[in-house]
N, CA, C and O atoms as a DFTB+ gen file, in Angstrom:
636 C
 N C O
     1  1      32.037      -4.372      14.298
     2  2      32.720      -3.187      13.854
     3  2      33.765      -2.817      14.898
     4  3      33.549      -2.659      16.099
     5  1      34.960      -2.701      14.246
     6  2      36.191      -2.286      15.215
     7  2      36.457      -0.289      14.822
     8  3      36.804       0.297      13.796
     9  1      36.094       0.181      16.169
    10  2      36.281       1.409      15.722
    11  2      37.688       2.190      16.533
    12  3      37.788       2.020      17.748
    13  1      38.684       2.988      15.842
    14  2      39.590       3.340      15.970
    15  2      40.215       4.829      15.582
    16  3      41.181       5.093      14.865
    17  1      39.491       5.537      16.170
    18  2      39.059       7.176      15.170
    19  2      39.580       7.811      16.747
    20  3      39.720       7.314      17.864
    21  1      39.750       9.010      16.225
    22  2      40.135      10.697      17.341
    23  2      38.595       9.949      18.065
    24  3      37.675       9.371      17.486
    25  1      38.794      10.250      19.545
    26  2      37.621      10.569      20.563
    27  2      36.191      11.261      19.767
    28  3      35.062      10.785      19.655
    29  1      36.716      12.475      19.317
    30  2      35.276      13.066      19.424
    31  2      34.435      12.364      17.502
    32  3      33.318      12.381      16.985
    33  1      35.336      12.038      17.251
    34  2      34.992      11.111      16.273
    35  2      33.537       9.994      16.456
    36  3      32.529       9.893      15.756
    37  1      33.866       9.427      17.421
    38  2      33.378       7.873      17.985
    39  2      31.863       8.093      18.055
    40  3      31.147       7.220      17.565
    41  1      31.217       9.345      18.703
    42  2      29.703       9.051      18.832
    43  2      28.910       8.813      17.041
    44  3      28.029       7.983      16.814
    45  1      29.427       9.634      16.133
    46  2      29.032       9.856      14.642
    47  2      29.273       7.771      14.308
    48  3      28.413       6.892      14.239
    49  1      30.405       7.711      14.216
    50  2      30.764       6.322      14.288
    51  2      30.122       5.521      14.723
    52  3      29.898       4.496      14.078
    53  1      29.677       5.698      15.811
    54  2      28.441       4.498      16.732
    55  2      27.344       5.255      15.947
    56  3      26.800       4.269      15.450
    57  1      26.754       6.130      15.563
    58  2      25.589       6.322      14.500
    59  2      25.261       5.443      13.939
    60  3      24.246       4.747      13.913
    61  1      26.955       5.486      13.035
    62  2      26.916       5.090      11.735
    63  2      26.551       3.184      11.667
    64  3      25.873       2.601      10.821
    65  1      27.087       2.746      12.551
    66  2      26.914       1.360      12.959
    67  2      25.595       1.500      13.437
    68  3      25.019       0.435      13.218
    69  1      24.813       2.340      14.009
    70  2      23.382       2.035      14.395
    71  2      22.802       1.662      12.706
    72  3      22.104       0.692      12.412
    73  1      23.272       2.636      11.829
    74  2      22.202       2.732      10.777
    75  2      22.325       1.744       9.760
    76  3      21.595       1.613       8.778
    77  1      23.428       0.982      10.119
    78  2      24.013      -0.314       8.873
    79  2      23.404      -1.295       9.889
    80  3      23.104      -2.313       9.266
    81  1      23.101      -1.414      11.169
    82  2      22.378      -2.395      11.727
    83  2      23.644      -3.181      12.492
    84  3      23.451      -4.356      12.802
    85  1      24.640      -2.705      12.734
    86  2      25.821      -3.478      13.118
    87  2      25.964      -4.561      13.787
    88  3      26.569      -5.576      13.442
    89  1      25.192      -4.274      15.125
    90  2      25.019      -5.281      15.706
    91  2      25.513      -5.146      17.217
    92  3      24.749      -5.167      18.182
    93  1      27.120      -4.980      17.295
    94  2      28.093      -4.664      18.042
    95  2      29.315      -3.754      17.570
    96  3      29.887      -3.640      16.485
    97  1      29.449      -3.287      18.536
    98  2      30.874      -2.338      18.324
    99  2      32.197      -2.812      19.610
   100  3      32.215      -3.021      20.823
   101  1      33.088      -2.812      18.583
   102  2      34.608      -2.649      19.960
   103  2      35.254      -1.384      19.391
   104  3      35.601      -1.185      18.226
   105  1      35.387      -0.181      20.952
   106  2      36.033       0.656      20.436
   107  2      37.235       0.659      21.207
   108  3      37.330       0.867      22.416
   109  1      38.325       0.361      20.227
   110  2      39.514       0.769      20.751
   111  2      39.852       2.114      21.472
   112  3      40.471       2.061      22.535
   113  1      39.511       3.205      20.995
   114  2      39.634       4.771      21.406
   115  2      39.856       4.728      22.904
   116  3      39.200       4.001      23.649
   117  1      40.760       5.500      23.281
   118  2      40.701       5.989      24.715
   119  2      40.534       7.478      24.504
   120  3      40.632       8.093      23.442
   121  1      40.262       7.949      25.725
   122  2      39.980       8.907      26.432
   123  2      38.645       9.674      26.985
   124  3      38.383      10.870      26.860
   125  1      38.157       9.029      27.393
   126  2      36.729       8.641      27.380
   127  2      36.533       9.268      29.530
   128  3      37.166      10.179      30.064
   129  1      35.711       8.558      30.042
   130  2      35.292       9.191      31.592
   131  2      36.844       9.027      32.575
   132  3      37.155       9.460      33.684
   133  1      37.733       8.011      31.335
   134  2      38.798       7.608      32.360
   135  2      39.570       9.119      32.094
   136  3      40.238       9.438      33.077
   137  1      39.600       9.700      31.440
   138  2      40.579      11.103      31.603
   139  2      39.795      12.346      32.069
   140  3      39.952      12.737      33.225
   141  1      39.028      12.935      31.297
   142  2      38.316      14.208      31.614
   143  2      36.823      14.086      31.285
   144  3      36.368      13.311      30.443
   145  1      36.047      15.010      32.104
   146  2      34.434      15.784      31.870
   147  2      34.304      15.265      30.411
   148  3      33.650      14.231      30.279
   149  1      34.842      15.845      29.278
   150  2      34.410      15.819      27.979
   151  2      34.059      14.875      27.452
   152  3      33.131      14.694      26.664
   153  1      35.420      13.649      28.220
   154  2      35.485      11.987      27.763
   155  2      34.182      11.633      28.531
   156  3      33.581      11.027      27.644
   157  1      33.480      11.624      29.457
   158  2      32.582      11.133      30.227
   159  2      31.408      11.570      29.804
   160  3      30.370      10.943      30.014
   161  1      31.475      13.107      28.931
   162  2      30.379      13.531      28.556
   163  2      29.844      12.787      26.683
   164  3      28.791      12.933      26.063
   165  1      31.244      11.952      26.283
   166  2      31.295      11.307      25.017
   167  2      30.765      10.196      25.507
   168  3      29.649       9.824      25.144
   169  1      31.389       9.625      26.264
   170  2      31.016       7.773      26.362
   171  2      29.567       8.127      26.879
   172  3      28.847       7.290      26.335
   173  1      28.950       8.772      27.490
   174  2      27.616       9.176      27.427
   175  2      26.831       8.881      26.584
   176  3      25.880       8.114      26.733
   177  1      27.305       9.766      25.073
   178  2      26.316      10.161      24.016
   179  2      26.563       9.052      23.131
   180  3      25.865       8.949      22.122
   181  1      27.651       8.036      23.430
   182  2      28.186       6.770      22.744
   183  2      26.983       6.137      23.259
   184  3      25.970       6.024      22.568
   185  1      27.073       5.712      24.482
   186  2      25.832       4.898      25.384
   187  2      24.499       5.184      24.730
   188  3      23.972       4.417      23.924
   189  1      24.075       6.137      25.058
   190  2      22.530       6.714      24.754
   191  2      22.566       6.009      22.738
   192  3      21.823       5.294      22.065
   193  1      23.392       6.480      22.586
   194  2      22.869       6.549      20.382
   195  2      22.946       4.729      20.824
   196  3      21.851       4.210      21.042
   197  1      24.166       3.852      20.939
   198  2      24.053       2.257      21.018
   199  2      22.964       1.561      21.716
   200  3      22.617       0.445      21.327
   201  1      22.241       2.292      22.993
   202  2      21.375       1.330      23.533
   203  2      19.644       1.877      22.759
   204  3      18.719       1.074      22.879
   205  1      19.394       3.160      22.059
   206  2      18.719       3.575      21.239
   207  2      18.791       2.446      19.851
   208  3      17.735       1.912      19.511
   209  1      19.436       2.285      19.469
   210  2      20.062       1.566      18.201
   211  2      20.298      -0.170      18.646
   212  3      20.776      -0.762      17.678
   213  1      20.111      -0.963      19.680
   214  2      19.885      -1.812      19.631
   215  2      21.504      -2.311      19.131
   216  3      21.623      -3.315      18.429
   217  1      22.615      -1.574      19.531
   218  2      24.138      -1.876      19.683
   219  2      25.029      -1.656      20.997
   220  3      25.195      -0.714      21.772
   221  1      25.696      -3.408      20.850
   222  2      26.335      -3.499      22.100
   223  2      27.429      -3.396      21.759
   224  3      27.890      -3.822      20.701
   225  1      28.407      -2.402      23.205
   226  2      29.488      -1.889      22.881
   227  2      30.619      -2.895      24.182
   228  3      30.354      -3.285      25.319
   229  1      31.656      -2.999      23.490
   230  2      32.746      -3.538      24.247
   231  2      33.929      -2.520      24.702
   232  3      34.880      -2.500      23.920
   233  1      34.026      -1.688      25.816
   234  2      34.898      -0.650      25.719
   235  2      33.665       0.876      26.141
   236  3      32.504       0.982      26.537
   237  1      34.781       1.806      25.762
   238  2      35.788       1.901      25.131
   239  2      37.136       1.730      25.567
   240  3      37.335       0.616      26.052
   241  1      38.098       2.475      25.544
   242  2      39.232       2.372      25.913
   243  2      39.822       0.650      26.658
   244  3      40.275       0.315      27.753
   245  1      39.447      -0.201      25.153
   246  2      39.877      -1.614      25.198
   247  2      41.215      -1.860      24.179
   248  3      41.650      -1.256      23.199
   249  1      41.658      -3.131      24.969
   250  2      43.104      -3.688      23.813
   251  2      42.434      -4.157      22.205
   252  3      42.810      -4.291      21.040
   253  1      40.943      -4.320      23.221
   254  2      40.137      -5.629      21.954
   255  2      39.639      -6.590      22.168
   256  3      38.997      -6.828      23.191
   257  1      39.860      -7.469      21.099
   258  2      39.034      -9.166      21.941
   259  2      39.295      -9.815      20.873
   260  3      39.297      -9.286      19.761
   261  1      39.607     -11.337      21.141
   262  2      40.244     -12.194      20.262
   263  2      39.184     -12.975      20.656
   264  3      38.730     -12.933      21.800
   265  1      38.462     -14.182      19.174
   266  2      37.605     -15.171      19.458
   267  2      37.526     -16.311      18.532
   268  3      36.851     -16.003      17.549
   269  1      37.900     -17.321      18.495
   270  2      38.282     -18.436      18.387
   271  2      37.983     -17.831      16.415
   272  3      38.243     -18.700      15.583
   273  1      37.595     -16.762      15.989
   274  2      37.559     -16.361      14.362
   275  2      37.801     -15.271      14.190
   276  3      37.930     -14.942      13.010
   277  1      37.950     -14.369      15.087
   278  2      38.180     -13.024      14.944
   279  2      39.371     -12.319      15.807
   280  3      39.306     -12.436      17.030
   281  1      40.509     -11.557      15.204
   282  2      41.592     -10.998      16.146
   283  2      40.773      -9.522      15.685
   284  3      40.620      -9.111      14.534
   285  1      40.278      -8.840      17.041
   286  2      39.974      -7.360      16.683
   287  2      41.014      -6.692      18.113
   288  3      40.643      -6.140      19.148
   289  1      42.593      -7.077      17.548
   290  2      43.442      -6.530      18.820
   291  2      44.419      -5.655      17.421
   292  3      44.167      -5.610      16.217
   293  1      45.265      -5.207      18.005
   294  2      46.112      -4.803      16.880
   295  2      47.859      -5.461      16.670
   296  3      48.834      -5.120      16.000
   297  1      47.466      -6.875      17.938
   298  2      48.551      -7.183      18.068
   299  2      48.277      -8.807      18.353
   300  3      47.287      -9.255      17.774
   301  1      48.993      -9.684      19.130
   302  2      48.973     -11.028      18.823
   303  2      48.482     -11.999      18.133
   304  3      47.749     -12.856      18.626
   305  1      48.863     -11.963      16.819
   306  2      48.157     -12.872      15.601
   307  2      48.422     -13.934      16.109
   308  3      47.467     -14.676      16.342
   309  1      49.658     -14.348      16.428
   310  2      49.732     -15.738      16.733
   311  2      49.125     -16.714      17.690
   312  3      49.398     -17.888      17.940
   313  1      48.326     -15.982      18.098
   314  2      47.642     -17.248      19.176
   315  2      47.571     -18.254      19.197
   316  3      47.517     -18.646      18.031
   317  1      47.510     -19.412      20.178
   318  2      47.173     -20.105      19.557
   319  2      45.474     -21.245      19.824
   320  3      45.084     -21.359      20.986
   321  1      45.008     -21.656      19.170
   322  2      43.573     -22.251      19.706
   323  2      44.080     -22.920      21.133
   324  3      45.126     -23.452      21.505
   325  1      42.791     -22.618      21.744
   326  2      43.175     -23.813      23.162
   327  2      41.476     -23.623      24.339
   328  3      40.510     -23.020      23.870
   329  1      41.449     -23.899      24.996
   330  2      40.381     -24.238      25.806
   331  2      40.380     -23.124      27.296
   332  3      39.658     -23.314      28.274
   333  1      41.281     -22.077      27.159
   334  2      41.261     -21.291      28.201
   335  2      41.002     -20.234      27.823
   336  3      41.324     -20.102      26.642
   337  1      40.367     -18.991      28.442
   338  2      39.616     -17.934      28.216
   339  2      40.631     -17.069      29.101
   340  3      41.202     -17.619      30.044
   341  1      40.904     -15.484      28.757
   342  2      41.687     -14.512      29.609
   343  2      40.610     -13.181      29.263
   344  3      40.194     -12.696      28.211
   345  1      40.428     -12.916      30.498
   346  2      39.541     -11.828      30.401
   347  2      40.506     -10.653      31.239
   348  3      41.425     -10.994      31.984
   349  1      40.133      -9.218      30.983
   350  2      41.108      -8.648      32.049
   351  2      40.234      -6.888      32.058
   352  3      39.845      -6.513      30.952
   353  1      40.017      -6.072      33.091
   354  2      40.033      -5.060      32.749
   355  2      41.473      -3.907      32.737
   356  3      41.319      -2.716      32.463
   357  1      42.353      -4.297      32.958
   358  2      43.754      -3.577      32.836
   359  2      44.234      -3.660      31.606
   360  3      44.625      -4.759      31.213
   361  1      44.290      -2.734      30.915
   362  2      45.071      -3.244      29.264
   363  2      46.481      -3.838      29.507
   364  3      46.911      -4.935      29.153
   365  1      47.128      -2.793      30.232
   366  2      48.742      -3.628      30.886
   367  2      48.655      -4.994      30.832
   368  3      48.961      -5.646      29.834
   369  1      48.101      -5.628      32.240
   370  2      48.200      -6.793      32.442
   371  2      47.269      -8.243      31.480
   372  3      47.494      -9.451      31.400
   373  1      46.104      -7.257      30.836
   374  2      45.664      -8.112      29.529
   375  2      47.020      -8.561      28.565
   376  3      47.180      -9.714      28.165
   377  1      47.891      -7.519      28.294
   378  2      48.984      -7.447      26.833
   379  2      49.641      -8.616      27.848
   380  3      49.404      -9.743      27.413
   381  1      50.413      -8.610      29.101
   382  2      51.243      -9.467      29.871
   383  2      50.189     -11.097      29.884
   384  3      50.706     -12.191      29.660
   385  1      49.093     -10.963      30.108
   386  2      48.349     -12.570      29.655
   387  2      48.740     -12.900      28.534
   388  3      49.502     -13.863      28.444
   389  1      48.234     -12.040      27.126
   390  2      48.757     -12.408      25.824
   391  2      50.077     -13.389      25.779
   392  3      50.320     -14.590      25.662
   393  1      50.853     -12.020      25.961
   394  2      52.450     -12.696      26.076
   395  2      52.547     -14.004      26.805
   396  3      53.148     -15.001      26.404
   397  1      51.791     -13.856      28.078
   398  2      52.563     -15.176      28.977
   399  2      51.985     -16.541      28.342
   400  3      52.471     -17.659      28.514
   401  1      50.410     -16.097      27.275
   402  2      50.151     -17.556      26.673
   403  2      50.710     -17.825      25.243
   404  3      50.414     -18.838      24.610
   405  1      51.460     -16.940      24.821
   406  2      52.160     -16.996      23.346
   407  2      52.951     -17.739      23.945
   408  3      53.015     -18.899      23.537
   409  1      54.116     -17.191      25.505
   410  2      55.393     -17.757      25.698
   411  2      55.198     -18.889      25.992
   412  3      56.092     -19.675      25.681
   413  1      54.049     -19.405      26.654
   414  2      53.950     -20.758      27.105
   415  2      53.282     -21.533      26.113
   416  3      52.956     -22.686      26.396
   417  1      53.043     -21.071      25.024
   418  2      52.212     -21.982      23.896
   419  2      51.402     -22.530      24.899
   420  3      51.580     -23.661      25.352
   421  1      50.096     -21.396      25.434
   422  2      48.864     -22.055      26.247
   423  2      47.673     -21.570      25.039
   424  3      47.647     -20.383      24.714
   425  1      47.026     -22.225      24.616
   426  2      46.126     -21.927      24.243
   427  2      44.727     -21.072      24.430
   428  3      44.024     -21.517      25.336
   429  1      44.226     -19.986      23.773
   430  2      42.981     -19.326      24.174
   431  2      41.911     -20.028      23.058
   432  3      42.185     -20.433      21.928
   433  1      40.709     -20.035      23.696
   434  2      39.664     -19.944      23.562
   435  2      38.958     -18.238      22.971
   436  3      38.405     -18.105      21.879
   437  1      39.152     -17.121      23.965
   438  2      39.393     -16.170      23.629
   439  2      39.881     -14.612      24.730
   440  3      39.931     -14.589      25.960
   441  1      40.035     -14.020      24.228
   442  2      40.352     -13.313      25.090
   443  2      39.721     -11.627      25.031
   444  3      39.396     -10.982      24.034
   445  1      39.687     -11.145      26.759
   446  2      38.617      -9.563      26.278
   447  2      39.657      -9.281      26.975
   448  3      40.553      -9.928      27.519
   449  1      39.367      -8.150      26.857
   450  2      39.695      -7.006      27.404
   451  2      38.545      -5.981      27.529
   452  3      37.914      -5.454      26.613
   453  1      38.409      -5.810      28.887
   454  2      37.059      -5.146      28.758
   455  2      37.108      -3.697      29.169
   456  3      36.357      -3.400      30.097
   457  1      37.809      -2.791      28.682
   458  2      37.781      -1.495      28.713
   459  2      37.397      -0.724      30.024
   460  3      37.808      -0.842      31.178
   461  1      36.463       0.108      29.449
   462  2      35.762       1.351      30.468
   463  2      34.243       0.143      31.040
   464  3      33.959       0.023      32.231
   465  1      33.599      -0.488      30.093
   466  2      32.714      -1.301      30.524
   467  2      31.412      -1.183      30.098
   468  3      30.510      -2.015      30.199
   469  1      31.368       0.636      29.295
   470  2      30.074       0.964      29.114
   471  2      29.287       0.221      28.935
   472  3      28.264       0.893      29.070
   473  1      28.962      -0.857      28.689
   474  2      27.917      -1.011      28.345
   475  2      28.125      -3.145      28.439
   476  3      27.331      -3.791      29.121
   477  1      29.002      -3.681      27.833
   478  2      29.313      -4.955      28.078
   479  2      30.118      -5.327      29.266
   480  3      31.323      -5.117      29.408
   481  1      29.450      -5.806      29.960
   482  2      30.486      -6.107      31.649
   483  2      31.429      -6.923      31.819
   484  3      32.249      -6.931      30.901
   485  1      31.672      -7.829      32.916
   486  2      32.776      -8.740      33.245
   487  2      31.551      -9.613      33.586
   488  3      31.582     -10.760      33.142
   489  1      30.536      -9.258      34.270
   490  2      28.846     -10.183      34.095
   491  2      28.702     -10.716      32.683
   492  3      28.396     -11.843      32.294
   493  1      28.961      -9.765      32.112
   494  2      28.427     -10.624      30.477
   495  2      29.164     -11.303      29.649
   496  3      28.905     -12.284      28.951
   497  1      30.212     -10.619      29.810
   498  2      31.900     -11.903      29.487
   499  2      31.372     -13.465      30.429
   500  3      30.840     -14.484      29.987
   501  1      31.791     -13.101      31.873
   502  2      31.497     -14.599      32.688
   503  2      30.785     -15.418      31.774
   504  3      31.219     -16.490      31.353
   505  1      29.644     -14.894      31.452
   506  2      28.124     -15.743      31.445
   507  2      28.029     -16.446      30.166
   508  3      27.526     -17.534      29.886
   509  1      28.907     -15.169      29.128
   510  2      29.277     -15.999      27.629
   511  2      30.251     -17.261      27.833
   512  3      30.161     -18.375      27.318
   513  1      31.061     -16.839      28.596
   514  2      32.007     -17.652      28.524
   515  2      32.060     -19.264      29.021
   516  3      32.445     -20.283      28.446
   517  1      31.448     -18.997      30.468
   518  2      30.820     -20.440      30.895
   519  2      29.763     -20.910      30.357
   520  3      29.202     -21.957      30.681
   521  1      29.482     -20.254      29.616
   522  2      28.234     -21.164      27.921
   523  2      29.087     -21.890      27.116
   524  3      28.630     -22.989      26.802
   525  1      30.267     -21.606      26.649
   526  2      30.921     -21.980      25.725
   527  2      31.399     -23.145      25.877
   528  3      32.170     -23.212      26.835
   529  1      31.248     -24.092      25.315
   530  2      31.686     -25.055      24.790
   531  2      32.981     -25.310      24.987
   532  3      33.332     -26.148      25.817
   533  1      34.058     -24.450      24.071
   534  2      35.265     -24.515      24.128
   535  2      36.214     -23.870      25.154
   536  3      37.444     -23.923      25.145
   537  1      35.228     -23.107      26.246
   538  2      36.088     -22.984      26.871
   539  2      36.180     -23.633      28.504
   540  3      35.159     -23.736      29.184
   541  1      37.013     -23.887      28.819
   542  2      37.147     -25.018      30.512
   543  2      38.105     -24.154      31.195
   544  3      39.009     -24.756      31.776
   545  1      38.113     -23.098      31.247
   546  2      38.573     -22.549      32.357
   547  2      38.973     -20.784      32.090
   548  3      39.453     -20.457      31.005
   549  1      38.788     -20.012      32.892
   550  2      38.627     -18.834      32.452
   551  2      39.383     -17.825      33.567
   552  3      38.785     -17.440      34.572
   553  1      40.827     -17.431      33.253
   554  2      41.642     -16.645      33.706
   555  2      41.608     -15.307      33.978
   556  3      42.025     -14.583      33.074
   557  1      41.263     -14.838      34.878
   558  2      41.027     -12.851      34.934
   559  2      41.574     -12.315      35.640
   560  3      41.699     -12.859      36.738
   561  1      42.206     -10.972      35.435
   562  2      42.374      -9.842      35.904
   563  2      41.503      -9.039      36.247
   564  3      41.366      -8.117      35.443
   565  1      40.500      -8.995      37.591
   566  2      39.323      -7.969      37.781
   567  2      39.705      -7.342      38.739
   568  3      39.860      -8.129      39.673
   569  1      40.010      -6.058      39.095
   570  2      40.252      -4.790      39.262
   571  2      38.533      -4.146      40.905
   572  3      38.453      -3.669      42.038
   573  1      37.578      -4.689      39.687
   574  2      36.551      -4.310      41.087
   575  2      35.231      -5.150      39.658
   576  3      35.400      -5.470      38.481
   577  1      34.098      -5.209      40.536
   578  2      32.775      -5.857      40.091
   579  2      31.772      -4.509      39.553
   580  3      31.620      -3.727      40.492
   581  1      31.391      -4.264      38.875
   582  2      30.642      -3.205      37.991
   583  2      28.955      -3.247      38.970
   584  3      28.378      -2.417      39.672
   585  1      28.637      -4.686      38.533
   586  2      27.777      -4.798      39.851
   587  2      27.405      -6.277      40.552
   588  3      27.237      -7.405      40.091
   589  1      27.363      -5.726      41.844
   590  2      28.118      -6.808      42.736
   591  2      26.421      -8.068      42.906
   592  3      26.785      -9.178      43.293
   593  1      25.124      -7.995      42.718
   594  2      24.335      -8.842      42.548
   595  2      24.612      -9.346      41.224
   596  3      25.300     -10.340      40.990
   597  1      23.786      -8.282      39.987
   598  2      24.065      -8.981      39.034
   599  2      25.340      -9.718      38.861
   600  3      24.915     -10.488      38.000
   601  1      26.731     -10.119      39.037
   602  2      27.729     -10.973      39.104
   603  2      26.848     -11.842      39.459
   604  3      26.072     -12.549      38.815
   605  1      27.112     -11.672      40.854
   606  2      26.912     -13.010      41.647
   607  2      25.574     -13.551      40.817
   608  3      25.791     -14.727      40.522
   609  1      24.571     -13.223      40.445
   610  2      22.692     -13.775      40.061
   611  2      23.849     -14.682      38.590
   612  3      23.637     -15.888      38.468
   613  1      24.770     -14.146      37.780
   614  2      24.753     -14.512      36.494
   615  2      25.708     -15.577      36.653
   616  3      25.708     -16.462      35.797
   617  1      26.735     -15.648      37.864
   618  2      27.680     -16.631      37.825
   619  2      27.722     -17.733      38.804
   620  3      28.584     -18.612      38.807
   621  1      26.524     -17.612      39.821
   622  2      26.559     -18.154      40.589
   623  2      25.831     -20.202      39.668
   624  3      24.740     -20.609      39.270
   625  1      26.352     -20.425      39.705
   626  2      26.619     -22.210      39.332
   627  2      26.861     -22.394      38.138
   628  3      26.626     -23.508      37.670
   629  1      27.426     -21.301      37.264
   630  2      27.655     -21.380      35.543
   631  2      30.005     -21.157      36.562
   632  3      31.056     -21.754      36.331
   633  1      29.794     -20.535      37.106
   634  2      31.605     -19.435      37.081
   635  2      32.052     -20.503      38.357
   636  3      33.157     -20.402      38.888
């Protein structure tokens, strides 16, 4: 489920995906702990209803995530298939990866963008990613480590 609603919208929304059984959520929405109290006091009550409900969230305040079947971005259709992975937590410099592998006709595997982090990390990207099959090499923009064992325990001889 790609959710894309006003802020105070989003916790009812992550409900609503608890009660259809969703699975996962990507929420595009910003304004969340990265702006004010209110946003921090939302991605909160987002957290609590998704990890109650047995739903993992990507975000919020993400570009999206592209995967070798799914574009949940609102922008680069054209991708094209390929064997490299771009992960990023900066939306800026995620959109500037996009571009630089459209311009270079480099191929993705897929690409995150991993938001605020609530709840899906740059740990759990790594760990998918060096599972994958299709992908041989994995490009990032990381900003800082969410947490600095778990990284290292999940990537140490997979990253």
């Amino acid at each position: 489920m790609v959710v894309a609603v006003p802020r105070d919208a989003v916790p009812s929304v992550i409900q609503d995906a608890v009660d259809i059984k969703a699975g996962a959520a990507i929420i595009i929405t910003s304004g969340f702990k990265e702006t004010d109290e209110h946003g921090a006091d939302l991605e909160k009550q987002i957290i609590d209803i998704a990890r109650n409900g047995n739903l993992s969230i990507l975000g919020p305040n993400t570009i999206g995530l592209i995967t070798p079947n799914f574009n949940a971005t609102f922008a680069f259709e054209d991708t094209i298939r390929g064997n490299s992975a771009l992960v990023a937590q900066s939306g800026g410099l995620g959109v500037y990866m996009l571009e630089w592998a459209q311009k270079t006709k480099t191929g993705i595997s897929y690409f995150v963008s991993l938001g605020n982090q609530s709840d899906i990390t740059e740990s759990d990207v790594y760990e998918y990613l060096s599972n994958d099959v299709e992908t041989r090499a994995i490009f990032s923009y990381i900003e800082g480590v969410s947490d600095g064992d778990k990284f290292l325990k999940r990537c140490s001889g997979n990253c």
